[in-house]
């Protein structure tokens, strides 16, 4: 079977190659085998190839944080999925044609779900959901502020916040994104800048914003912290700048603002297998209904992984880059 391998760390499209490897074989009693139908190229996958991600397994290694697959074989002890079911995989190493995983790591999806959207269900939708629910108990009508609002997580957060009756302040780098985000349910869209807190106060009527969500790091973290209320919480879930968060100590000492971090694996680890399946079932139902959607730019075959990675690194795309290892989807 075909599988993407990296044998050294470096520029992703230089170090990744499509290799022929032995088949995964038959499942044990507690395992599932599935054919990978599609996987997305995420920023974390790019960092993995560069060697700058938190996980650095022995080389050669296979990237791939998420995928969607169709079950081809089920172990005798597995009850929640059957042959032919669509699944996502909670484990990594998904840039391949076939995977063999523990049964609990295979999460079933509804048969009618769009495969391109299903490939992107595992990480971004639950990330947005859990960041809205796990840190501050917000009531309908309250405000949330986020930066990187035009990212996949940002767009999903707008939609899910709107569904809960929450109002959102959405910080972006380009003002022309405003109408697009407002069509998703965004209440306020502002361009980032040094006077952000003053403009947020004006746009929200000096609302006490108890939850901030940010994914840039550096001084951008501090600007979001400046916008939240005394004893508010800011959740840091990424660092697009590559910098650690920079926050003025007065916000922490005198205003009691809490700066914390989010990682999906840690959030899901607080739940049992049944609850995790429930979360994904709810999100998948919204994908089927069309209320949760992420744009896709191009789908590549696995043999063109180098071209796919180079494309994923370019600006100006109209959505995510996907790869279909077992034929067109």
Coordinates of C-alpha atoms in Angstrom, one line a residue:
X1 CA 0.0 0.0 0.0
X2 CA 1.0 3.7 -0.4
X3 CA 2.0 5.8 2.6
X4 CA 3.7 9.2 3.1
X5 CA 7.0 9.0 4.9
X6 CA 9.5 11.6 6.1
X7 CA 13.0 10.4 6.7
X8 CA 14.4 13.7 7.8
X9 CA 12.9 17.0 9.0
X10 CA 12.9 20.0 6.7
X11 CA 10.8 21.8 4.1
X12 CA 7.7 19.6 3.9
X13 CA 7.6 19.1 0.2
X14 CA 11.3 18.3 0.1
X15 CA 11.2 15.7 2.9
X16 CA 7.9 14.0 2.4
X17 CA 7.5 11.2 -0.2
X18 CA 4.9 8.7 -1.2
X19 CA 6.3 5.2 -0.5
X20 CA 5.2 1.6 -1.0
X21 CA 5.0 -0.2 2.4
X22 CA 3.6 -3.5 3.7
X23 CA -0.2 -3.7 4.2
X24 CA -1.5 -3.3 7.7
X25 CA -2.9 -6.8 7.9
X26 CA -6.0 -8.1 9.6
X27 CA -7.4 -6.6 12.8
X28 CA -7.0 -8.2 16.3
X29 CA -10.2 -8.7 18.3
X30 CA -10.2 -5.1 19.6
X31 CA -9.1 -3.4 16.4
X32 CA -10.6 -1.9 13.2
X33 CA -9.1 -1.7 9.7
X34 CA -10.2 1.1 7.4
X35 CA -9.3 2.5 4.0
X36 CA -8.4 6.2 4.2
X37 CA -10.6 8.1 1.8
X38 CA -9.3 11.6 2.4
X39 CA -7.1 13.6 4.7
X40 CA -6.4 17.4 5.1
X41 CA -3.1 19.1 5.3
X42 CA -3.2 21.1 8.6
X43 CA -0.6 23.6 9.9
X44 CA 0.3 21.1 12.6
X45 CA 1.2 18.6 9.9
X46 CA 3.5 21.1 8.2
X47 CA 5.2 21.8 11.6
X48 CA 5.5 18.0 12.0
X49 CA 7.4 17.7 8.7
X50 CA 9.6 20.6 9.7
X51 CA 10.5 19.1 13.1
X52 CA 9.0 22.0 15.0
X53 CA 5.9 20.2 16.3
X54 CA 5.6 19.0 19.9
X55 CA 5.7 15.4 18.6
X56 CA 9.0 14.2 17.1
X57 CA 8.8 10.4 16.7
X58 CA 11.7 8.3 15.4
X59 CA 12.2 8.6 11.7
X60 CA 11.0 7.5 9.2
X61 CA 7.6 8.7 10.4
X62 CA 4.2 9.3 8.8
X63 CA 2.4 12.6 9.4
X64 CA -1.4 13.1 9.5
X65 CA -3.5 14.3 12.4
X66 CA -6.9 13.5 10.8
X67 CA -8.7 11.7 8.1
X68 CA -11.9 10.0 7.1
X69 CA -12.0 6.3 6.2
X70 CA -14.3 3.4 5.3
X71 CA -14.1 0.3 7.5
X72 CA -13.0 -2.8 5.7
X73 CA -12.6 -5.2 8.6
X74 CA -13.7 -5.3 12.3
X75 CA -12.3 -7.3 15.2
X76 CA -14.7 -9.7 17.0
X77 CA -14.8 -7.6 20.2
X78 CA -15.7 -4.3 18.5
X79 CA -19.4 -3.4 18.6
X80 CA -19.9 0.2 17.7
X81 CA -18.7 0.1 14.1
X82 CA -19.3 -2.3 11.2
X83 CA -17.7 -3.1 7.8
X84 CA -18.7 -0.3 5.4
X85 CA -19.1 2.4 8.1
X86 CA -17.4 5.8 7.7
X87 CA -15.1 6.6 10.5
X88 CA -12.6 9.2 11.7
X89 CA -9.5 8.2 13.7
X90 CA -8.4 9.7 17.0
X91 CA -4.8 8.5 16.4
X92 CA -2.2 10.1 14.1
X93 CA -0.2 8.7 11.1
X94 CA -3.1 9.0 8.7
X95 CA -1.3 10.0 5.5
X96 CA -1.7 6.5 4.1
X97 CA -4.0 4.3 2.2
X98 CA -5.0 2.0 5.1
X99 CA -5.0 2.1 8.9
X100 CA -5.3 -0.5 11.7
X101 CA -6.3 1.1 15.0
X102 CA -7.9 0.2 18.3
X103 CA -11.7 0.1 18.1
X104 CA -12.2 3.0 20.5
X105 CA -10.1 5.2 18.3
X106 CA -12.5 4.7 15.3
X107 CA -15.4 7.1 15.6
X108 CA -18.4 6.4 13.4
X109 CA -19.9 9.1 11.1
X110 CA -23.3 9.1 9.4
X111 CA -23.4 7.5 6.0
X112 CA -24.6 10.6 4.2
X113 CA -21.9 13.0 5.3
X114 CA -19.9 14.7 2.6
X115 CA -16.5 13.0 2.5
X116 CA -14.5 16.3 2.0
X117 CA -16.1 17.8 5.1
X118 CA -15.8 14.5 7.0
X119 CA -12.1 14.6 6.5
X120 CA -12.0 17.8 8.6
X121 CA -14.3 16.8 11.4
X122 CA -11.9 15.4 13.9
X123 CA -9.9 18.5 15.1
X124 CA -11.4 21.9 14.3
X125 CA -15.1 21.5 15.1
X126 CA -14.5 20.0 18.5
X127 CA -11.8 22.5 19.2
X128 CA -14.2 25.3 18.7
X129 CA -16.9 23.6 20.7
X130 CA -14.8 22.7 23.7
X131 CA -13.1 26.1 23.9
X132 CA -16.6 27.7 24.1
X133 CA -17.8 25.3 26.8
X134 CA -14.9 24.1 29.0
X135 CA -13.4 27.3 30.5
X136 CA -16.2 29.8 31.2
X137 CA -19.9 29.1 31.7
X138 CA -21.4 31.6 29.3
X139 CA -25.1 32.5 29.1
X140 CA -26.9 33.6 25.9
X141 CA -26.2 37.2 25.1
X142 CA -22.7 37.3 26.5
X143 CA -19.7 38.2 24.3
X144 CA -16.7 36.2 23.2
X145 CA -13.6 37.7 21.5
X146 CA -11.3 35.8 19.2
X147 CA -8.4 36.5 16.9
X148 CA -7.6 34.5 13.7
X149 CA -11.3 34.7 13.2
X150 CA -11.1 33.8 9.5
X151 CA -9.3 30.5 10.2
X152 CA -11.1 27.2 10.1
X153 CA -11.5 27.1 13.9
X154 CA -12.4 30.8 13.9
X155 CA -15.2 30.3 11.4
X156 CA -16.6 27.2 13.2
X157 CA -16.4 29.1 16.5
X158 CA -18.5 31.9 15.0
X159 CA -21.2 29.4 13.9
X160 CA -21.3 27.5 17.1
X161 CA -21.3 30.6 19.3
X162 CA -24.2 32.0 17.2
X163 CA -26.1 28.7 17.7
X164 CA -25.8 29.2 21.5
X165 CA -27.0 32.8 21.4
X166 CA -23.5 34.1 22.2
X167 CA -22.2 37.3 20.5
X168 CA -18.7 37.4 19.0
X169 CA -16.0 40.0 18.4
X170 CA -13.8 38.7 15.6
X171 CA -10.3 40.1 15.1
X172 CA -8.7 39.7 11.7
X173 CA -5.8 41.1 9.7
X174 CA -7.8 42.2 6.6
X175 CA -11.0 44.3 6.8
X176 CA -12.4 42.9 3.6
X177 CA -13.2 39.7 5.5
X178 CA -15.9 41.4 7.5
X179 CA -18.9 40.7 5.3
X180 CA -17.9 37.1 4.8
X181 CA -17.7 36.5 8.6
X182 CA -20.9 38.4 9.3
X183 CA -22.7 36.0 6.9
X184 CA -21.6 33.2 9.3
X185 CA -23.1 35.0 12.3
X186 CA -20.3 37.3 13.4
X187 CA -21.5 40.3 15.4
X188 CA -18.4 42.5 15.2
X189 CA -15.4 42.2 13.0
X190 CA -12.3 44.4 13.7
X191 CA -8.9 44.6 12.2
X192 CA -6.1 43.9 14.8
X193 CA -4.1 46.8 16.0
X194 CA -2.6 48.6 19.1
X195 CA -5.9 50.3 20.0
X196 CA -7.9 47.1 19.8
X197 CA -9.2 47.2 23.3
X198 CA -10.6 50.8 22.8
X199 CA -12.4 49.8 19.6
X200 CA -13.8 46.6 21.1
X201 CA -15.2 48.6 24.0
X202 CA -16.9 51.0 21.6
X203 CA -18.3 48.2 19.4
X204 CA -19.7 46.2 22.3
X205 CA -21.0 49.1 24.5
X206 CA -18.2 48.4 27.1
X207 CA -19.5 44.9 27.6
X208 CA -17.7 42.7 30.1
X209 CA -16.2 40.0 27.9
X210 CA -15.4 37.0 30.0
X211 CA -13.9 34.7 27.4
X212 CA -11.1 35.4 24.9
X213 CA -9.7 32.9 22.4
X214 CA -6.5 33.4 20.6
X215 CA -4.0 31.6 18.4
X216 CA -1.3 34.0 17.4
X217 CA 0.9 34.5 20.5
X218 CA 3.4 37.3 21.0
X219 CA 1.9 40.8 21.5
X220 CA -1.4 39.6 19.9
X221 CA -2.1 37.6 23.0
X222 CA -1.7 40.7 25.1
X223 CA -4.1 42.7 22.9
X224 CA -6.8 40.0 23.5
X225 CA -6.1 40.0 27.2
X226 CA -6.5 43.8 27.3
X227 CA -10.0 43.3 25.8
X228 CA -11.4 40.9 28.4
X229 CA -13.0 41.9 31.6
X230 CA -11.4 41.8 35.1
X231 CA -11.1 38.1 36.1
X232 CA -11.9 37.0 32.5
X233 CA -10.2 34.1 30.8
X234 CA -8.1 34.0 27.7
X235 CA -7.5 30.6 26.0
X236 CA -4.4 30.3 23.9
X237 CA -4.6 27.4 21.4
X238 CA -2.0 28.1 18.8
X239 CA 1.0 30.4 18.0
X240 CA 0.8 31.4 14.4
X241 CA 3.6 34.0 15.1
X242 CA 5.9 31.3 16.5
X243 CA 6.2 33.5 19.6
X244 CA 5.3 32.7 23.2
X245 CA 2.4 34.9 24.5
X246 CA 3.4 38.3 25.8
X247 CA 1.0 39.7 28.5
X248 CA 1.5 42.7 30.7
X249 CA 1.8 41.6 34.3
X250 CA -0.8 44.2 35.5
X251 CA -3.5 42.2 33.7
X252 CA -2.6 39.1 35.6
X253 CA -1.8 40.7 39.0
X254 CA -4.2 43.6 39.3
X255 CA -7.1 42.5 37.0
X256 CA -6.9 38.8 37.7
X257 CA -7.1 37.8 34.1
X258 CA -6.5 34.1 33.6
X259 CA -4.3 32.9 30.7
X260 CA -4.6 29.2 30.0
X261 CA -4.1 26.8 27.1
X262 CA -6.1 24.4 25.1
X263 CA -5.1 21.1 23.4
X264 CA -7.9 18.9 21.9
X265 CA -6.4 15.7 23.2
X266 CA -6.4 17.0 26.7
X267 CA -9.9 18.2 26.4
X268 CA -11.2 14.8 25.0
X269 CA -9.2 12.9 27.7
X270 CA -11.6 14.3 30.3
X271 CA -14.5 12.3 28.6
X272 CA -15.1 8.6 28.2
X273 CA -15.3 6.9 24.8
X274 CA -19.1 7.1 24.8
X275 CA -19.1 10.8 25.4
X276 CA -16.5 11.4 22.8
X277 CA -18.6 9.5 20.2
X278 CA -21.6 11.6 21.3
X279 CA -19.7 14.9 20.7
X280 CA -18.7 13.8 17.2
X281 CA -22.2 12.5 16.4
X282 CA -23.6 16.0 17.2
X283 CA -20.9 17.7 15.1
X284 CA -21.3 15.3 12.2
X285 CA -25.1 15.9 12.2
X286 CA -24.4 19.6 11.8
X287 CA -22.1 18.9 8.9
X288 CA -24.7 16.8 7.2
X289 CA -27.3 19.6 7.8
X290 CA -24.8 22.1 6.3
X291 CA -24.6 24.3 9.4
X292 CA -20.9 23.4 9.9
X293 CA -18.8 23.8 6.8
X294 CA -15.2 24.4 5.9
X295 CA -14.1 25.4 2.3
X296 CA -11.9 23.1 0.3
X297 CA -9.5 24.4 -2.4
X298 CA -8.0 21.4 -4.1
X299 CA -7.9 17.6 -3.7
X300 CA -4.7 15.8 -4.7
X301 CA -3.9 12.1 -5.1
X302 CA -1.4 10.7 -2.6
X303 CA 1.2 10.3 -5.3
X304 CA 1.3 14.1 -5.6
X305 CA 1.9 14.7 -1.9
X306 CA 4.8 17.1 -2.6
X307 CA 2.7 19.3 -4.9
X308 CA -0.1 19.2 -2.2
X309 CA 2.2 20.3 0.5
X310 CA 3.6 23.2 -1.6
X311 CA 0.1 24.3 -2.4
X312 CA -0.9 24.1 1.3
X313 CA 1.9 26.5 2.2
X314 CA 0.8 29.2 -0.3
X315 CA -1.3 32.2 0.7
X316 CA -4.4 33.2 -1.2
X317 CA -6.0 29.7 -1.1
X318 CA -9.8 29.4 -1.1
X319 CA -9.8 26.6 1.5
X320 CA -8.1 23.5 2.8
X321 CA -5.9 21.3 0.7
X322 CA -7.0 17.6 0.9
X323 CA -5.4 14.4 -0.3
X324 CA -7.4 11.3 -1.5
X325 CA -5.2 8.2 -1.1
X326 CA -7.6 5.7 -2.6
X327 CA -9.0 7.5 -5.6
X328 CA -11.1 10.6 -6.3
X329 CA -13.8 11.7 -3.8

